[in-house]
Amino acid sequence: MLRISLAAFLATTALVLPAAAQTIYPLNRAEILAGAKFDFKVEFPGSPAEADVKVTIDGEDAAKVLGGKVTFVQKEDGQDYSAYYLRDVAMAKAGNVVVEAKAGDKTSSVTWDVFDTPKGRLAKNVILFIGDGMSVTDRTAARILSKGLVEGRYGGELEIDDMPYMALVSTSGTDSVVTDSANSMSAYTTGHKSCVNALGVYCAKNKKNLEHPKVETIAELVKRKLGLAVGIVTNSEIEDATPAGVVSHTRKRSDFNDIVKMYYNIEADIMMGGGSPNFLPKATPGSKRTDEENFFEKFKAKGYAVATTATEMRAAFAEGKTKVLGIYNTGNVDGAYDLKFKKGTTDKFPDQPGLVEETKLTIDALSKNPNGFFLMVESARIDKYKHSLDWERGVYDTILLDYAVKVAKEFAAKNNDTLIIVVPDHAHMVGIIGSYVDSRPGNTPRDKLGVYADSTVPQYKPDADGYPESVDLPVRLAYAFGTYPDHCFDAKPHLDGEFVPAVAGAEKGTFVANDKYCTPGSVKITGNLPLDANSGVHAADDVVLTAMGPGADVFHGHIDNTRVFRAMATAFGLAKL
Amino acid sequence: MAARPASSAISCTRRELLAACAILASGSALAAEPEVFTFDTLYKSIGVMGIVYSDRLVAAKGNEISLTGYMAPPLKAESTFFVLTREPMAICPFCQSDADWPIDIIVVYLAAMSPLVGAGTKVRVTGRIEIGSWTDPETGFVSQLRLRDADYRRV
Ligand SMILES: [Zn+2]
């Protein structure tokens, strides 16, 4: 099977590569759910007239096959190509189809894999957990910190490990080896790959972010086809790439104001995270909107309870509300470490809820919908803390994810009609290489590092909450980062606040070690990244997915990230409706 | 290619060099001392539903104040415009499309085109405090607090 697809891959690549060929979206080898909506676009270089182009699907006129009316734009956005669109269309029948675009003597063709969900509906609910940027190392470290390690054996399994199905997932996007959280999430929520910074669209030549060819998201599909409840819970800003990927269509993930509007239009039942400034009208101090729309008021007018603290969230659910907008911070919600030890922004936001309680209350509320629900829960700051080389906080948030998964497993155990998927969206280059042992002679991190036989096992002590009561032990994990900007390194945890390895340098677009940490006992490490990198970067390594429940058996071996969408669509039986 | 930002030898802006610095150097006292604020004393509260300015700041509206913070990565080496932040910026919102500004920033409009020191440099800015939403016509940058006719010096 590998050989066949490799041959097909090489053949089609050769066909598409010549310069100035037409570009067809969805791209070659797209997997398209039968009945799912998408924008079909062809770009013809040289701006030919409509009469001079021909677009077919399996030899038939594309407009006839897909339905809808062709929009044809010569010199789109002032660029030298003609755009052929059939927006908001769907492929009705499953099977491989060949799409061909001709203009004069130039022909391009792509193959689409239109897939069915032949078994009908397998799962009432799907809960998708995203460990943002969670590498295998984070699972290992989370196990050591929360379960303990004695004589090579762990004190227990993580909830995310104790699941019957597992797969290796590849995460690269359409444009580059290394993905970001936008296009990787987009693959999970739409089944289509996209490019860095893009959500729910193919990256075409359009100049306007919102005009790129769109593909339908899982939230749109389950609302449209099944009338399911939809929940989105994160501890990042709600507008950040991963949560936004559930509902958004834009070429640029930074379009926070547009993304808020998309949340509003789609009406996800429960939304929780940070990022209030983009909900506030421009005139309100602290707003980041460029218009006078007050989205808190607009959501209220649609019947949402708006919660800004854990107390308000509990009250809303206690009143039986099933439409809740919970925004708990102006920026990201504090991670598990900072919530526990009252660091981060807890002085300004003392009553932020944690992901575990949010997951539990959200599941309880969503499950009131008799049709079922789709819920996405993200532990977002695993990635953010790893960008800032603050591994302890990242691992706390991996443990946080694990306890949120536990809540979902307890819910699923009642009826066994819920598919649970736990998956990172991409990796970082990290590894556990030993331990730092303070009693070793010398002063520098190298002196203190024990490797192989000298890598004494650290004794982290989980407390009643299941998190280590301290990470500042005389023997600590040596969790190493493979990518970094210039920074000062002392091999110690940053108890008072998230590590900020580098700050902007004198030259525009460069970053230098943050002096604050260049104290005795630290060493200055020269970065190994481009000078404009201020923090660690993502890695293209495969990530580990674990899953359980109806429909989870499709996860084994190695899969592309698009298959996560396909598994969810299959579990819901979405093509048959 | 942008010109190299000012070296550390420059501790006053051009206008300061001409006026205030010269006076300071000669030992003369300035007429009216600007009221000194910190990032903490600007605000009564920062919450999900927005920022509430401190009574002291509201009372100082339109007056000259001084405030110490960090110069964010500037758009140009020489400008009349920069962003002052509470902490040195670990991100560069002007350089990265997915990076975002903290909400407690101050936009500084200098009295004269000045070379900007390196980003991440601690500076004390003196200027007339302006409160309220305003969109910079040139850059589209929306700000709530601004220091107008400002000068700055390294701390
Ligand atoms: Zn990231």
PDB file of C-alpha atoms in Angstrom, chain A residues 393-553:
ATOM      1  CA  ARG A 393       5.131  24.754  33.891  1.00  0.00           C
ATOM      2  CA  GLY A 394       4.688  22.816  30.647  1.00  0.00           C
ATOM      3  CA  VAL A 395       4.667  19.512  32.501  1.00  0.00           C
ATOM      4  CA  TYR A 396       2.227  20.838  35.101  1.00  0.00           C
ATOM      5  CA  ASP A 397      -0.098  21.592  32.217  1.00  0.00           C
ATOM      6  CA  THR A 398       0.431  18.116  30.773  1.00  0.00           C
ATOM      7  CA  ILE A 399      -0.673  16.748  34.150  1.00  0.00           C
ATOM      8  CA  LEU A 400      -3.570  19.204  33.980  1.00  0.00           C
ATOM      9  CA  LEU A 401      -4.581  17.731  30.624  1.00  0.00           C
ATOM     10  CA  ASP A 402      -4.382  14.269  32.128  1.00  0.00           C
ATOM     11  CA  TYR A 403      -6.830  15.132  34.909  1.00  0.00           C
ATOM     12  CA  ALA A 404      -9.205  16.734  32.408  1.00  0.00           C
ATOM     13  CA  VAL A 405      -9.095  13.500  30.388  1.00  0.00           C
ATOM     14  CA  LYS A 406      -9.895  11.585  33.564  1.00  0.00           C
ATOM     15  CA  VAL A 407     -13.145  13.548  33.903  1.00  0.00           C
ATOM     16  CA  ALA A 408     -14.065  12.690  30.306  1.00  0.00           C
ATOM     17  CA  LYS A 409     -13.269   9.016  30.829  1.00  0.00           C
ATOM     18  CA  GLU A 410     -15.506   8.924  33.874  1.00  0.00           C
ATOM     19  CA  PHE A 411     -18.311  10.433  31.822  1.00  0.00           C
ATOM     20  CA  ALA A 412     -17.709   8.042  28.911  1.00  0.00           C
ATOM     21  CA  ALA A 413     -17.700   5.006  31.209  1.00  0.00           C
ATOM     22  CA  LYS A 414     -21.394   5.567  31.969  1.00  0.00           C
ATOM     23  CA  ASN A 415     -22.708   4.857  28.464  1.00  0.00           C
ATOM     24  CA  ASN A 416     -19.755   3.899  26.311  1.00  0.00           C
ATOM     25  CA  ASP A 417     -21.072   6.093  23.509  1.00  0.00           C
ATOM     26  CA  THR A 418     -18.336   8.724  23.572  1.00  0.00           C
ATOM     27  CA  LEU A 419     -15.215   8.728  21.429  1.00  0.00           C
ATOM     28  CA  ILE A 420     -12.286  10.298  23.292  1.00  0.00           C
ATOM     29  CA  ILE A 421      -9.197  11.369  21.386  1.00  0.00           C
ATOM     30  CA  VAL A 422      -6.090  12.847  23.025  1.00  0.00           C
ATOM     31  CA  VAL A 423      -3.575  14.291  20.625  1.00  0.00           C
ATOM     32  CA  PRO A 424      -0.893  16.978  20.473  1.00  0.00           C
ATOM     33  CA  ASP A 425      -1.044  19.329  17.505  1.00  0.00           C
ATOM     34  CA  HIS A 426       2.704  19.294  16.988  1.00  0.00           C
ATOM     35  CA  ALA A 427       5.897  18.551  18.865  1.00  0.00           C
ATOM     36  CA  HIS A 428       8.842  20.453  20.275  1.00  0.00           C
ATOM     37  CA  MET A 429      12.432  19.226  20.269  1.00  0.00           C
ATOM     38  CA  VAL A 430      12.845  18.164  23.875  1.00  0.00           C
ATOM     39  CA  GLY A 431      14.168  15.225  25.853  1.00  0.00           C
ATOM     40  CA  ILE A 432      14.975  14.026  29.343  1.00  0.00           C
ATOM     41  CA  ILE A 433      18.726  13.551  29.468  1.00  0.00           C
ATOM     42  CA  GLY A 434      19.395  12.902  33.161  1.00  0.00           C
ATOM     43  CA  SER A 435      19.067  14.885  36.339  1.00  0.00           C
ATOM     44  CA  TYR A 436      20.565  17.979  37.896  1.00  0.00           C
ATOM     45  CA  VAL A 437      22.068  17.041  41.229  1.00  0.00           C
ATOM     46  CA  ASP A 438      22.932  20.036  43.430  1.00  0.00           C
ATOM     47  CA  SER A 439      25.350  18.018  45.569  1.00  0.00           C
ATOM     48  CA  ARG A 440      27.675  17.402  42.641  1.00  0.00           C
ATOM     49  CA  PRO A 441      30.846  19.535  42.822  1.00  0.00           C
ATOM     50  CA  GLY A 442      31.163  22.706  40.765  1.00  0.00           C
ATOM     51  CA  ASN A 443      28.924  25.656  39.955  1.00  0.00           C
ATOM     52  CA  THR A 444      27.719  25.443  36.405  1.00  0.00           C
ATOM     53  CA  PRO A 445      24.797  23.457  34.999  1.00  0.00           C
ATOM     54  CA  ARG A 446      27.313  21.141  33.310  1.00  0.00           C
ATOM     55  CA  ASP A 447      28.902  20.372  36.682  1.00  0.00           C
ATOM     56  CA  LYS A 448      25.536  19.564  38.178  1.00  0.00           C
ATOM     57  CA  LEU A 449      24.268  17.364  35.362  1.00  0.00           C
ATOM     58  CA  GLY A 450      24.236  13.637  36.044  1.00  0.00           C
ATOM     59  CA  VAL A 451      23.890  11.407  32.989  1.00  0.00           C
ATOM     60  CA  TYR A 452      23.548   7.623  32.657  1.00  0.00           C
ATOM     61  CA  ALA A 453      24.502   6.023  36.013  1.00  0.00           C
ATOM     62  CA  ASP A 454      24.740   9.473  37.611  1.00  0.00           C
ATOM     63  CA  SER A 455      21.191  10.419  36.637  1.00  0.00           C
ATOM     64  CA  THR A 456      19.779  10.007  40.119  1.00  0.00           C
ATOM     65  CA  VAL A 457      16.019   9.563  40.081  1.00  0.00           C
ATOM     66  CA  PRO A 458      14.307  12.743  41.327  1.00  0.00           C
ATOM     67  CA  GLN A 459      11.749  12.313  44.083  1.00  0.00           C
ATOM     68  CA  TYR A 460       8.885  14.587  43.121  1.00  0.00           C
ATOM     69  CA  LYS A 461       6.088  14.232  45.633  1.00  0.00           C
ATOM     70  CA  PRO A 462       2.562  14.473  44.278  1.00  0.00           C
ATOM     71  CA  ASP A 463       0.220  16.135  46.769  1.00  0.00           C
ATOM     72  CA  ALA A 464      -3.511  15.647  47.217  1.00  0.00           C
ATOM     73  CA  ASP A 465      -4.170  17.542  43.947  1.00  0.00           C
ATOM     74  CA  GLY A 466      -1.908  15.118  42.101  1.00  0.00           C
ATOM     75  CA  TYR A 467       0.740  17.704  41.220  1.00  0.00           C
ATOM     76  CA  PRO A 468       4.228  17.696  42.707  1.00  0.00           C
ATOM     77  CA  GLU A 469       4.233  19.875  45.803  1.00  0.00           C
ATOM     78  CA  SER A 470       7.553  21.345  44.678  1.00  0.00           C
ATOM     79  CA  VAL A 471       9.720  21.302  41.574  1.00  0.00           C
ATOM     80  CA  ASP A 472      12.626  22.986  43.341  1.00  0.00           C
ATOM     81  CA  LEU A 473      14.303  19.778  44.504  1.00  0.00           C
ATOM     82  CA  PRO A 474      18.016  19.205  45.087  1.00  0.00           C
ATOM     83  CA  VAL A 475      17.736  16.466  42.461  1.00  0.00           C
ATOM     84  CA  ARG A 476      15.670  17.571  39.476  1.00  0.00           C
ATOM     85  CA  LEU A 477      14.887  16.245  36.031  1.00  0.00           C
ATOM     86  CA  ALA A 478      17.230  17.429  33.324  1.00  0.00           C
ATOM     87  CA  TYR A 479      14.630  18.223  30.698  1.00  0.00           C
ATOM     88  CA  ALA A 480      16.546  19.622  27.756  1.00  0.00           C
ATOM     89  CA  PHE A 481      15.406  21.868  24.943  1.00  0.00           C
ATOM     90  CA  GLY A 482      16.867  21.344  21.501  1.00  0.00           C
ATOM     91  CA  THR A 483      16.000  24.781  20.138  1.00  0.00           C
ATOM     92  CA  TYR A 484      16.500  28.101  21.851  1.00  0.00           C
ATOM     93  CA  PRO A 485      17.363  31.772  21.419  1.00  0.00           C
ATOM     94  CA  ASP A 486      20.288  33.314  23.314  1.00  0.00           C
ATOM     95  CA  HIS A 487      19.540  32.906  26.999  1.00  0.00           C
ATOM     96  CA  CYS A 488      21.068  32.549  30.439  1.00  0.00           C
ATOM     97  CA  PHE A 489      20.618  29.075  31.883  1.00  0.00           C
ATOM     98  CA  ASP A 490      20.987  27.970  35.505  1.00  0.00           C
ATOM     99  CA  ALA A 491      19.224  24.570  35.400  1.00  0.00           C
ATOM    100  CA  LYS A 492      16.794  25.717  38.068  1.00  0.00           C
ATOM    101  CA  PRO A 493      13.031  26.173  38.001  1.00  0.00           C
ATOM    102  CA  HIS A 494      11.587  29.690  37.665  1.00  0.00           C
ATOM    103  CA  LEU A 495       9.367  29.685  40.708  1.00  0.00           C
ATOM    104  CA  ASP A 496       8.278  33.320  40.636  1.00  0.00           C
ATOM    105  CA  GLY A 497       7.139  33.593  37.072  1.00  0.00           C
ATOM    106  CA  GLU A 498       7.316  32.126  33.596  1.00  0.00           C
ATOM    107  CA  PHE A 499      10.814  32.147  32.132  1.00  0.00           C
ATOM    108  CA  VAL A 500      11.413  34.841  29.527  1.00  0.00           C
ATOM    109  CA  PRO A 501      14.595  33.574  27.887  1.00  0.00           C
ATOM    110  CA  ALA A 502      15.170  36.407  25.427  1.00  0.00           C
ATOM    111  CA  VAL A 503      14.074  39.959  24.906  1.00  0.00           C
ATOM    112  CA  ALA A 504      14.130  42.135  21.825  1.00  0.00           C
ATOM    113  CA  GLY A 505      17.631  43.236  20.898  1.00  0.00           C
ATOM    114  CA  ALA A 506      19.001  46.532  19.654  1.00  0.00           C
ATOM    115  CA  GLU A 507      18.732  45.524  16.017  1.00  0.00           C
ATOM    116  CA  LYS A 508      15.169  45.365  14.798  1.00  0.00           C
ATOM    117  CA  GLY A 509      13.924  41.788  14.638  1.00  0.00           C
ATOM    118  CA  THR A 510      16.693  40.317  16.798  1.00  0.00           C
ATOM    119  CA  PHE A 511      16.529  38.883  20.294  1.00  0.00           C
ATOM    120  CA  VAL A 512      19.138  38.686  23.010  1.00  0.00           C
ATOM    121  CA  ALA A 513      19.449  36.890  26.346  1.00  0.00           C
ATOM    122  CA  ASN A 514      17.251  38.393  29.047  1.00  0.00           C
ATOM    123  CA  ASP A 515      19.748  39.925  31.477  1.00  0.00           C
ATOM    124  CA  LYS A 516      17.453  39.286  34.403  1.00  0.00           C
ATOM    125  CA  TYR A 517      18.561  35.643  34.486  1.00  0.00           C
ATOM    126  CA  CYS A 518      22.267  36.187  33.888  1.00  0.00           C
ATOM    127  CA  THR A 519      23.121  35.670  37.548  1.00  0.00           C
ATOM    128  CA  PRO A 520      26.075  33.877  39.196  1.00  0.00           C
ATOM    129  CA  GLY A 521      25.781  30.141  38.539  1.00  0.00           C
ATOM    130  CA  SER A 522      24.107  30.658  35.193  1.00  0.00           C
ATOM    131  CA  VAL A 523      25.774  30.288  31.836  1.00  0.00           C
ATOM    132  CA  LYS A 524      25.082  32.265  28.738  1.00  0.00           C
ATOM    133  CA  ILE A 525      23.926  29.953  25.962  1.00  0.00           C
ATOM    134  CA  THR A 526      24.245  31.084  22.389  1.00  0.00           C
ATOM    135  CA  GLY A 527      21.009  30.453  20.554  1.00  0.00           C
ATOM    136  CA  ASN A 528      20.837  27.911  17.765  1.00  0.00           C
ATOM    137  CA  LEU A 529      17.868  29.502  16.038  1.00  0.00           C
ATOM    138  CA  PRO A 530      17.591  32.321  13.516  1.00  0.00           C
ATOM    139  CA  LEU A 531      18.228  35.670  15.212  1.00  0.00           C
ATOM    140  CA  ASP A 532      14.595  36.707  14.911  1.00  0.00           C
ATOM    141  CA  ALA A 533      13.438  33.779  17.076  1.00  0.00           C
ATOM    142  CA  ASN A 534      12.595  34.881  20.605  1.00  0.00           C
ATOM    143  CA  SER A 535      11.771  31.426  21.938  1.00  0.00           C
ATOM    144  CA  GLY A 536      11.957  27.726  21.178  1.00  0.00           C
ATOM    145  CA  VAL A 537      10.324  26.512  17.978  1.00  0.00           C
ATOM    146  CA  HIS A 538       8.068  23.633  17.019  1.00  0.00           C
ATOM    147  CA  ALA A 539       9.427  20.372  15.647  1.00  0.00           C
ATOM    148  CA  ALA A 540       8.059  18.293  12.788  1.00  0.00           C
ATOM    149  CA  ASP A 541       8.394  15.072  14.778  1.00  0.00           C
ATOM    150  CA  ASP A 542       5.365  12.799  14.787  1.00  0.00           C
ATOM    151  CA  VAL A 543       3.181  13.020  17.866  1.00  0.00           C
ATOM    152  CA  VAL A 544       1.445  10.259  19.819  1.00  0.00           C
ATOM    153  CA  LEU A 545      -2.343  10.029  19.755  1.00  0.00           C
ATOM    154  CA  THR A 546      -4.290   7.854  22.180  1.00  0.00           C
ATOM    155  CA  ALA A 547      -8.003   7.168  21.945  1.00  0.00           C
ATOM    156  CA  MET A 548     -10.865   5.095  23.267  1.00  0.00           C
ATOM    157  CA  GLY A 549     -14.547   4.519  22.701  1.00  0.00           C
ATOM    158  CA  PRO A 550     -16.665   3.821  19.619  1.00  0.00           C
ATOM    159  CA  GLY A 551     -14.755   4.559  16.423  1.00  0.00           C
ATOM    160  CA  ALA A 552     -11.342   4.673  18.116  1.00  0.00           C
ATOM    161  CA  ASP A 553     -10.164   1.458  16.458  1.00  0.00           C
TER     162      ASP A 553
END
